[in-house]
Amino acid sequence: MVVGQAIKLEYKMKKGETLTYKTTVHSEQEIKTEEQSGSTSSDVEMKMVQKCTDVAPDGTMTVDVTIQSGKLKRDGEEEELPNVGQTITLKMKKSGEIVHTSIDLPFEQPAFPTDSVKKGDSWVGESKISIPGKADMVTLEYNYSLWSFDKTLGYDCAEIKVACPKTNIPIQEGIDQTLTANGTTHFAHKQGRLVKSEVETRTKITAQDGEVSTYIKVLVELVEKQKATDSLGITDADDGFILK
C-alpha cells in the first residue's frame, strides 16, 4: 500500500460465489451470590457457508447463510448444535448494512463508512443487540480505526481495530448490566470480504443478591472460497482462493 492511500471498505460478493467460515466461540461465566459461587465454560465450533444468490444493480447482495456443521463442548460433554442445517437469507448493502433477513436476528452489525478511509482514520458505528430481560434491542456504539495493512491468510487486508467503551444497560429495577468489547478485523478490501475477526466481550450483571460475570471470545476465519461461475461455465479469476 502507498502511504496515505485511501481505500473503500465494501463487500463485493458475486452471484454464485460461496465463502466458508469457521467460527469458534469460547465463553466463561462466573456467578457470585450471598449463598453460593461457581463458574462454567463452554466452546462452540461452527462451519458456516455464505452463498450469494443475487446482486442488485446498486450492489446489494442476497446471501444464503447455512450452518453446515457445529458442536458444543460443555462440562466435558459434546453435542451437535440444534440449528445445524438451518439457512438464513439476508440482503446486505456493500457497506455491510443488513436491510432484510428471513428471520429476526438478535443483533444488527455496524456498517462500514460510505466514504473512503486511509490508515489512521477512525469512525463510529452502531450495533443493536437483544438483551435478556429487555423488550427492545439495545444500541451500542463501537469505535473503529484503520490501524494498518497486513497479510492475513494469503490476503492483503486492512487491519481494523474495534472497541466498545464500557456501557451501562439498566435491565430492570435493581438489576444493571455493563458491557465492554474490543477486537480486530482483517478485511480484504480488494476482494471485498471478511478474512478474520477476533472480538472479546465482557459483561457483568449486578443485582442486590450477587453478580454474574461473562467473558466471550469469538474468532471467525475464512477457510475456503469457491469462485463464481457464469452461464458458460467460465470461472471468475481470483488469486485469493485459500483452503486451510
mmCIF file of C-alpha atoms in Angstrom:
data_model
loop_
_atom_site.group_PDB
_atom_site.id
_atom_site.type_symbol
_atom_site.label_atom_id
_atom_site.label_comp_id
_atom_site.label_asym_id
_atom_site.label_seq_id
_atom_site.Cartn_x
_atom_site.Cartn_y
_atom_site.Cartn_z
ATOM 1 C CA MET A 1 0.000 0.000 0.000
ATOM 2 C CA VAL A 2 1.096 3.527 -0.746
ATOM 3 C CA VAL A 3 1.407 5.540 2.445
ATOM 4 C CA GLY A 4 -1.730 7.617 2.896
ATOM 5 C CA GLN A 5 -3.637 5.815 0.145
ATOM 6 C CA ALA A 6 -7.417 5.798 0.669
ATOM 7 C CA ILE A 7 -9.487 2.630 0.224
ATOM 8 C CA LYS A 8 -13.166 1.732 0.137
ATOM 9 C CA LEU A 9 -14.367 -0.827 2.653
ATOM 10 C CA GLU A 10 -17.042 -2.643 0.667
ATOM 11 C CA TYR A 11 -18.364 -6.171 0.367
ATOM 12 C CA LYS A 12 -18.167 -7.431 -3.220
ATOM 13 C CA MET A 13 -19.649 -10.921 -3.420
ATOM 14 C CA LYS A 14 -20.514 -12.056 -6.946
ATOM 15 C CA LYS A 15 -23.594 -14.061 -7.850
ATOM 16 C CA GLY A 16 -22.814 -17.750 -7.353
ATOM 17 C CA GLU A 17 -19.803 -17.090 -5.116
ATOM 18 C CA THR A 18 -19.501 -19.144 -1.943
ATOM 19 C CA LEU A 19 -17.439 -18.359 1.156
ATOM 20 C CA THR A 20 -16.940 -20.787 4.039
ATOM 21 C CA TYR A 21 -16.084 -19.555 7.525
ATOM 22 C CA LYS A 22 -15.058 -21.312 10.695
ATOM 23 C CA THR A 23 -16.376 -19.715 13.866
ATOM 24 C CA THR A 24 -15.242 -20.596 17.372
ATOM 25 C CA VAL A 25 -16.836 -19.167 20.490
ATOM 26 C CA HIS A 26 -15.248 -19.586 23.915
ATOM 27 C CA SER A 27 -17.276 -18.429 26.901
ATOM 28 C CA GLU A 28 -16.683 -18.324 30.621
ATOM 29 C CA GLN A 29 -19.257 -17.413 33.259
ATOM 30 C CA GLU A 30 -18.800 -16.793 36.957
ATOM 31 C CA ILE A 31 -21.666 -16.461 39.411
ATOM 32 C CA LYS A 32 -21.294 -14.920 42.860
ATOM 33 C CA THR A 33 -24.181 -14.650 45.294
ATOM 34 C CA GLU A 34 -24.509 -14.363 49.049
ATOM 35 C CA GLU A 35 -25.216 -18.087 49.252
ATOM 36 C CA GLN A 36 -23.035 -19.653 46.563
ATOM 37 C CA SER A 37 -20.478 -19.149 43.819
ATOM 38 C CA GLY A 38 -19.359 -21.117 40.796
ATOM 39 C CA SER A 39 -18.109 -20.970 37.253
ATOM 40 C CA THR A 40 -18.754 -22.691 33.938
ATOM 41 C CA SER A 41 -17.170 -22.608 30.490
ATOM 42 C CA SER A 42 -18.146 -23.793 27.032
ATOM 43 C CA ASP A 43 -16.786 -23.912 23.490
ATOM 44 C CA VAL A 44 -18.727 -23.798 20.251
ATOM 45 C CA GLU A 45 -17.310 -24.621 16.814
ATOM 46 C CA MET A 46 -19.286 -23.898 13.667
ATOM 47 C CA LYS A 47 -18.718 -24.020 9.932
ATOM 48 C CA MET A 48 -20.891 -21.517 8.090
ATOM 49 C CA VAL A 49 -21.341 -21.268 4.324
ATOM 50 C CA GLN A 50 -22.324 -17.991 2.671
ATOM 51 C CA LYS A 51 -23.647 -18.216 -0.892
ATOM 52 C CA CYS A 52 -24.508 -15.133 -2.920
ATOM 53 C CA THR A 53 -27.664 -15.845 -4.928
ATOM 54 C CA ASP A 54 -28.222 -12.403 -6.444
ATOM 55 C CA VAL A 55 -26.628 -8.973 -6.796
ATOM 56 C CA ALA A 56 -28.835 -5.921 -7.443
ATOM 57 C CA PRO A 57 -27.711 -3.064 -9.731
ATOM 58 C CA ASP A 58 -26.825 -0.962 -6.656
ATOM 59 C CA GLY A 59 -24.574 -3.755 -5.350
ATOM 60 C CA THR A 60 -26.965 -5.054 -2.693
ATOM 61 C CA MET A 61 -26.301 -8.779 -2.264
ATOM 62 C CA THR A 62 -28.756 -11.550 -1.433
ATOM 63 C CA VAL A 63 -26.876 -14.129 0.613
ATOM 64 C CA ASP A 64 -27.908 -17.522 1.979
ATOM 65 C CA VAL A 65 -26.067 -18.324 5.209
ATOM 66 C CA THR A 66 -26.127 -22.016 6.160
ATOM 67 C CA ILE A 67 -24.775 -23.581 9.328
ATOM 68 C CA GLN A 68 -23.080 -26.589 7.752
ATOM 69 C CA SER A 69 -21.805 -28.137 10.983
ATOM 70 C CA GLY A 70 -21.487 -27.233 14.617
ATOM 71 C CA LYS A 71 -20.802 -28.698 18.028
ATOM 72 C CA LEU A 72 -20.931 -27.534 21.627
ATOM 73 C CA LYS A 73 -18.474 -28.681 24.275
ATOM 74 C CA ARG A 74 -19.542 -28.083 27.863
ATOM 75 C CA ASP A 75 -18.631 -29.763 31.156
ATOM 76 C CA GLY A 76 -16.661 -32.444 29.325
ATOM 77 C CA GLU A 77 -19.558 -33.387 27.062
ATOM 78 C CA GLU A 78 -20.011 -32.698 23.363
ATOM 79 C CA GLU A 79 -23.246 -32.287 21.432
ATOM 80 C CA GLU A 80 -24.342 -31.132 17.991
ATOM 81 C CA LEU A 81 -25.843 -27.678 17.731
ATOM 82 C CA PRO A 82 -29.607 -27.810 17.214
ATOM 83 C CA ASN A 83 -29.535 -25.301 14.329
ATOM 84 C CA VAL A 84 -27.169 -27.276 12.066
ATOM 85 C CA GLY A 85 -28.577 -27.224 8.549
ATOM 86 C CA GLN A 86 -30.531 -24.013 9.095
ATOM 87 C CA THR A 87 -30.319 -21.428 6.302
ATOM 88 C CA ILE A 88 -30.882 -17.707 6.835
ATOM 89 C CA THR A 89 -31.380 -15.454 3.816
ATOM 90 C CA LEU A 90 -30.288 -11.852 4.117
ATOM 91 C CA LYS A 91 -29.904 -8.814 1.911
ATOM 92 C CA MET A 92 -26.810 -6.727 2.560
ATOM 93 C CA LYS A 93 -25.607 -3.450 1.125
ATOM 94 C CA LYS A 94 -21.988 -3.063 0.015
ATOM 95 C CA SER A 95 -21.361 -1.237 3.311
ATOM 96 C CA GLY A 96 -22.352 -4.332 5.273
ATOM 97 C CA GLU A 97 -25.682 -2.868 6.386
ATOM 98 C CA ILE A 98 -28.259 -5.658 6.504
ATOM 99 C CA VAL A 99 -31.575 -4.435 5.110
ATOM 100 C CA HIS A 100 -33.578 -7.682 5.263
ATOM 101 C CA THR A 101 -33.380 -11.095 6.942
ATOM 102 C CA SER A 102 -35.605 -14.159 6.621
ATOM 103 C CA ILE A 103 -35.724 -14.470 10.433
ATOM 104 C CA ASP A 104 -35.308 -11.969 13.240
ATOM 105 C CA LEU A 105 -31.668 -11.866 14.344
ATOM 106 C CA PRO A 106 -30.613 -10.958 17.919
ATOM 107 C CA PHE A 107 -28.156 -8.368 16.600
ATOM 108 C CA GLU A 108 -27.521 -5.819 13.856
ATOM 109 C CA GLN A 109 -23.946 -5.462 12.650
ATOM 110 C CA PRO A 110 -22.390 -1.999 12.189
ATOM 111 C CA ALA A 111 -21.860 -0.836 8.619
ATOM 112 C CA PHE A 112 -18.619 0.414 7.078
ATOM 113 C CA PRO A 113 -18.353 4.145 6.312
ATOM 114 C CA THR A 114 -19.536 5.073 2.823
ATOM 115 C CA ASP A 115 -16.542 7.375 2.293
ATOM 116 C CA SER A 116 -13.012 6.191 1.546
ATOM 117 C CA VAL A 117 -10.696 5.748 4.535
ATOM 118 C CA LYS A 118 -6.939 5.660 4.985
ATOM 119 C CA LYS A 119 -4.532 4.472 7.665
ATOM 120 C CA GLY A 120 -5.150 6.370 10.889
ATOM 121 C CA ASP A 121 -8.780 7.217 10.136
ATOM 122 C CA SER A 122 -11.436 6.406 12.734
ATOM 123 C CA TRP A 123 -15.217 6.255 12.763
ATOM 124 C CA VAL A 124 -18.141 5.259 14.958
ATOM 125 C CA GLY A 125 -20.640 2.510 14.153
ATOM 126 C CA GLU A 126 -23.830 1.465 15.885
ATOM 127 C CA SER A 127 -24.870 -2.093 16.650
ATOM 128 C CA LYS A 128 -28.137 -3.299 18.109
ATOM 129 C CA ILE A 129 -28.326 -6.396 20.285
ATOM 130 C CA SER A 130 -31.018 -8.226 22.213
ATOM 131 C CA ILE A 131 -30.561 -8.331 25.984
ATOM 132 C CA PRO A 132 -32.467 -10.918 28.051
ATOM 133 C CA GLY A 133 -34.958 -9.094 30.251
ATOM 134 C CA LYS A 134 -35.393 -6.133 27.917
ATOM 135 C CA ALA A 135 -38.197 -5.927 25.368
ATOM 136 C CA ASP A 136 -36.399 -3.566 22.989
ATOM 137 C CA MET A 137 -32.996 -4.028 21.374
ATOM 138 C CA VAL A 138 -30.135 -2.041 22.896
ATOM 139 C CA THR A 139 -27.959 0.236 20.751
ATOM 140 C CA LEU A 140 -24.207 0.057 21.336
ATOM 141 C CA GLU A 141 -21.592 2.405 19.925
ATOM 142 C CA TYR A 142 -18.378 0.902 18.568
ATOM 143 C CA ASN A 143 -15.230 2.890 17.832
ATOM 144 C CA TYR A 144 -13.277 1.781 14.756
ATOM 145 C CA SER A 145 -9.858 2.739 13.435
ATOM 146 C CA LEU A 146 -7.967 1.664 10.318
ATOM 147 C CA TRP A 147 -4.854 0.582 12.163
ATOM 148 C CA SER A 148 -2.638 -0.737 9.382
ATOM 149 C CA PHE A 149 -2.415 -3.045 6.372
ATOM 150 C CA ASP A 150 -1.162 -6.618 6.638
ATOM 151 C CA LYS A 151 -1.161 -10.043 5.007
ATOM 152 C CA THR A 152 -3.677 -12.409 6.612
ATOM 153 C CA LEU A 153 -4.433 -15.928 5.353
ATOM 154 C CA GLY A 154 -2.935 -15.023 1.992
ATOM 155 C CA TYR A 155 -4.898 -11.790 1.523
ATOM 156 C CA ASP A 156 -3.811 -8.159 1.584
ATOM 157 C CA CYS A 157 -6.005 -6.848 4.377
ATOM 158 C CA ALA A 158 -6.992 -3.670 6.129
ATOM 159 C CA GLU A 159 -6.444 -4.236 9.852
ATOM 160 C CA ILE A 160 -9.286 -2.553 11.722
ATOM 161 C CA LYS A 161 -9.307 -2.115 15.491
ATOM 162 C CA VAL A 162 -12.703 -2.098 17.189
ATOM 163 C CA ALA A 163 -13.703 -1.169 20.731
ATOM 164 C CA CYS A 164 -16.974 -0.707 22.565
ATOM 165 C CA PRO A 165 -16.402 1.508 25.617
ATOM 166 C CA LYS A 166 -17.910 0.464 28.936
ATOM 167 C CA THR A 167 -21.667 0.781 28.548
ATOM 168 C CA ASN A 168 -24.230 0.562 31.341
ATOM 169 C CA ILE A 169 -27.551 -1.076 30.461
ATOM 170 C CA PRO A 170 -30.374 -0.944 33.032
ATOM 171 C CA ILE A 171 -32.279 -4.249 32.853
ATOM 172 C CA GLN A 172 -34.958 -3.633 35.449
ATOM 173 C CA GLU A 173 -35.298 -2.127 38.896
ATOM 174 C CA GLY A 174 -32.197 -3.084 40.900
ATOM 175 C CA ILE A 175 -30.552 -5.017 38.049
ATOM 176 C CA ASP A 176 -27.915 -3.496 35.760
ATOM 177 C CA GLN A 177 -25.565 -4.826 33.107
ATOM 178 C CA THR A 178 -22.256 -3.394 31.935
ATOM 179 C CA LEU A 179 -20.592 -4.346 28.669
ATOM 180 C CA THR A 180 -17.191 -3.729 27.088
ATOM 181 C CA ALA A 181 -15.692 -5.186 23.912
ATOM 182 C CA ASN A 182 -12.535 -4.962 21.830
ATOM 183 C CA GLY A 183 -11.104 -6.774 18.867
ATOM 184 C CA THR A 184 -9.518 -6.756 15.434
ATOM 185 C CA THR A 185 -10.966 -7.267 11.959
ATOM 186 C CA HIS A 186 -8.909 -8.207 8.903
ATOM 187 C CA PHE A 187 -10.804 -7.218 5.751
ATOM 188 C CA ALA A 188 -9.602 -7.993 2.228
ATOM 189 C CA HIS A 189 -10.515 -4.647 0.671
ATOM 190 C CA LYS A 190 -9.521 -5.620 -2.881
ATOM 191 C CA GLN A 191 -11.756 -8.711 -2.961
ATOM 192 C CA GLY A 192 -14.339 -7.194 -0.626
ATOM 193 C CA ARG A 193 -14.639 -9.899 2.021
ATOM 194 C CA LEU A 194 -14.024 -10.563 5.682
ATOM 195 C CA VAL A 195 -10.944 -12.721 6.223
ATOM 196 C CA LYS A 196 -10.623 -12.830 10.003
ATOM 197 C CA SER A 197 -12.306 -11.286 13.012
ATOM 198 C CA GLU A 198 -11.488 -11.682 16.694
ATOM 199 C CA VAL A 199 -13.601 -9.967 19.353
ATOM 200 C CA GLU A 200 -13.604 -10.271 23.143
ATOM 201 C CA THR A 201 -16.677 -9.162 25.082
ATOM 202 C CA ARG A 202 -17.039 -8.838 28.841
ATOM 203 C CA THR A 203 -20.349 -8.331 30.608
ATOM 204 C CA LYS A 204 -21.328 -8.083 34.245
ATOM 205 C CA ILE A 205 -24.863 -8.244 35.612
ATOM 206 C CA THR A 206 -25.235 -6.888 39.136
ATOM 207 C CA ALA A 207 -28.186 -7.230 41.477
ATOM 208 C CA GLN A 208 -28.759 -6.867 45.204
ATOM 209 C CA ASP A 209 -28.042 -10.524 45.895
ATOM 210 C CA GLY A 210 -24.985 -11.002 43.663
ATOM 211 C CA GLU A 211 -23.406 -10.700 40.245
ATOM 212 C CA VAL A 212 -22.807 -12.697 37.060
ATOM 213 C CA SER A 213 -19.650 -12.050 35.007
ATOM 214 C CA THR A 214 -19.301 -13.366 31.452
ATOM 215 C CA TYR A 215 -16.334 -13.424 29.071
ATOM 216 C CA ILE A 216 -16.869 -14.357 25.415
ATOM 217 C CA LYS A 217 -14.213 -14.640 22.703
ATOM 218 C CA VAL A 218 -15.413 -15.029 19.108
ATOM 219 C CA LEU A 219 -12.985 -15.948 16.315
ATOM 220 C CA VAL A 220 -14.152 -16.009 12.688
ATOM 221 C CA GLU A 221 -11.803 -17.138 9.899
ATOM 222 C CA LEU A 222 -12.272 -17.605 6.168
ATOM 223 C CA VAL A 223 -11.324 -21.204 5.360
ATOM 224 C CA GLU A 224 -12.499 -21.702 1.782
ATOM 225 C CA LYS A 225 -13.657 -19.739 -1.241
ATOM 226 C CA GLN A 226 -15.494 -21.130 -4.253
ATOM 227 C CA LYS A 227 -15.354 -18.847 -7.260
ATOM 228 C CA ALA A 228 -18.479 -17.732 -9.070
ATOM 229 C CA THR A 229 -19.144 -19.404 -12.424
ATOM 230 C CA ASP A 230 -21.024 -17.715 -15.251
ATOM 231 C CA SER A 231 -23.614 -19.291 -17.558
ATOM 232 C CA LEU A 232 -20.882 -20.536 -19.911
ATOM 233 C CA GLY A 233 -19.083 -22.322 -17.104
ATOM 234 C CA ILE A 234 -16.262 -19.802 -17.001
ATOM 235 C CA THR A 235 -14.871 -19.346 -13.520
ATOM 236 C CA ASP A 236 -14.212 -15.858 -12.214
ATOM 237 C CA ALA A 237 -10.459 -15.336 -11.930
ATOM 238 C CA ASP A 238 -9.329 -14.666 -8.407
ATOM 239 C CA ASP A 239 -5.968 -15.483 -6.932
ATOM 240 C CA GLY A 240 -7.389 -15.236 -3.427
ATOM 241 C CA PHE A 241 -8.537 -18.849 -3.154
ATOM 242 C CA ILE A 242 -7.365 -20.427 0.044
ATOM 243 C CA LEU A 243 -8.033 -23.706 1.755
ATOM 244 C CA LYS A 244 -6.663 -24.152 5.223
#
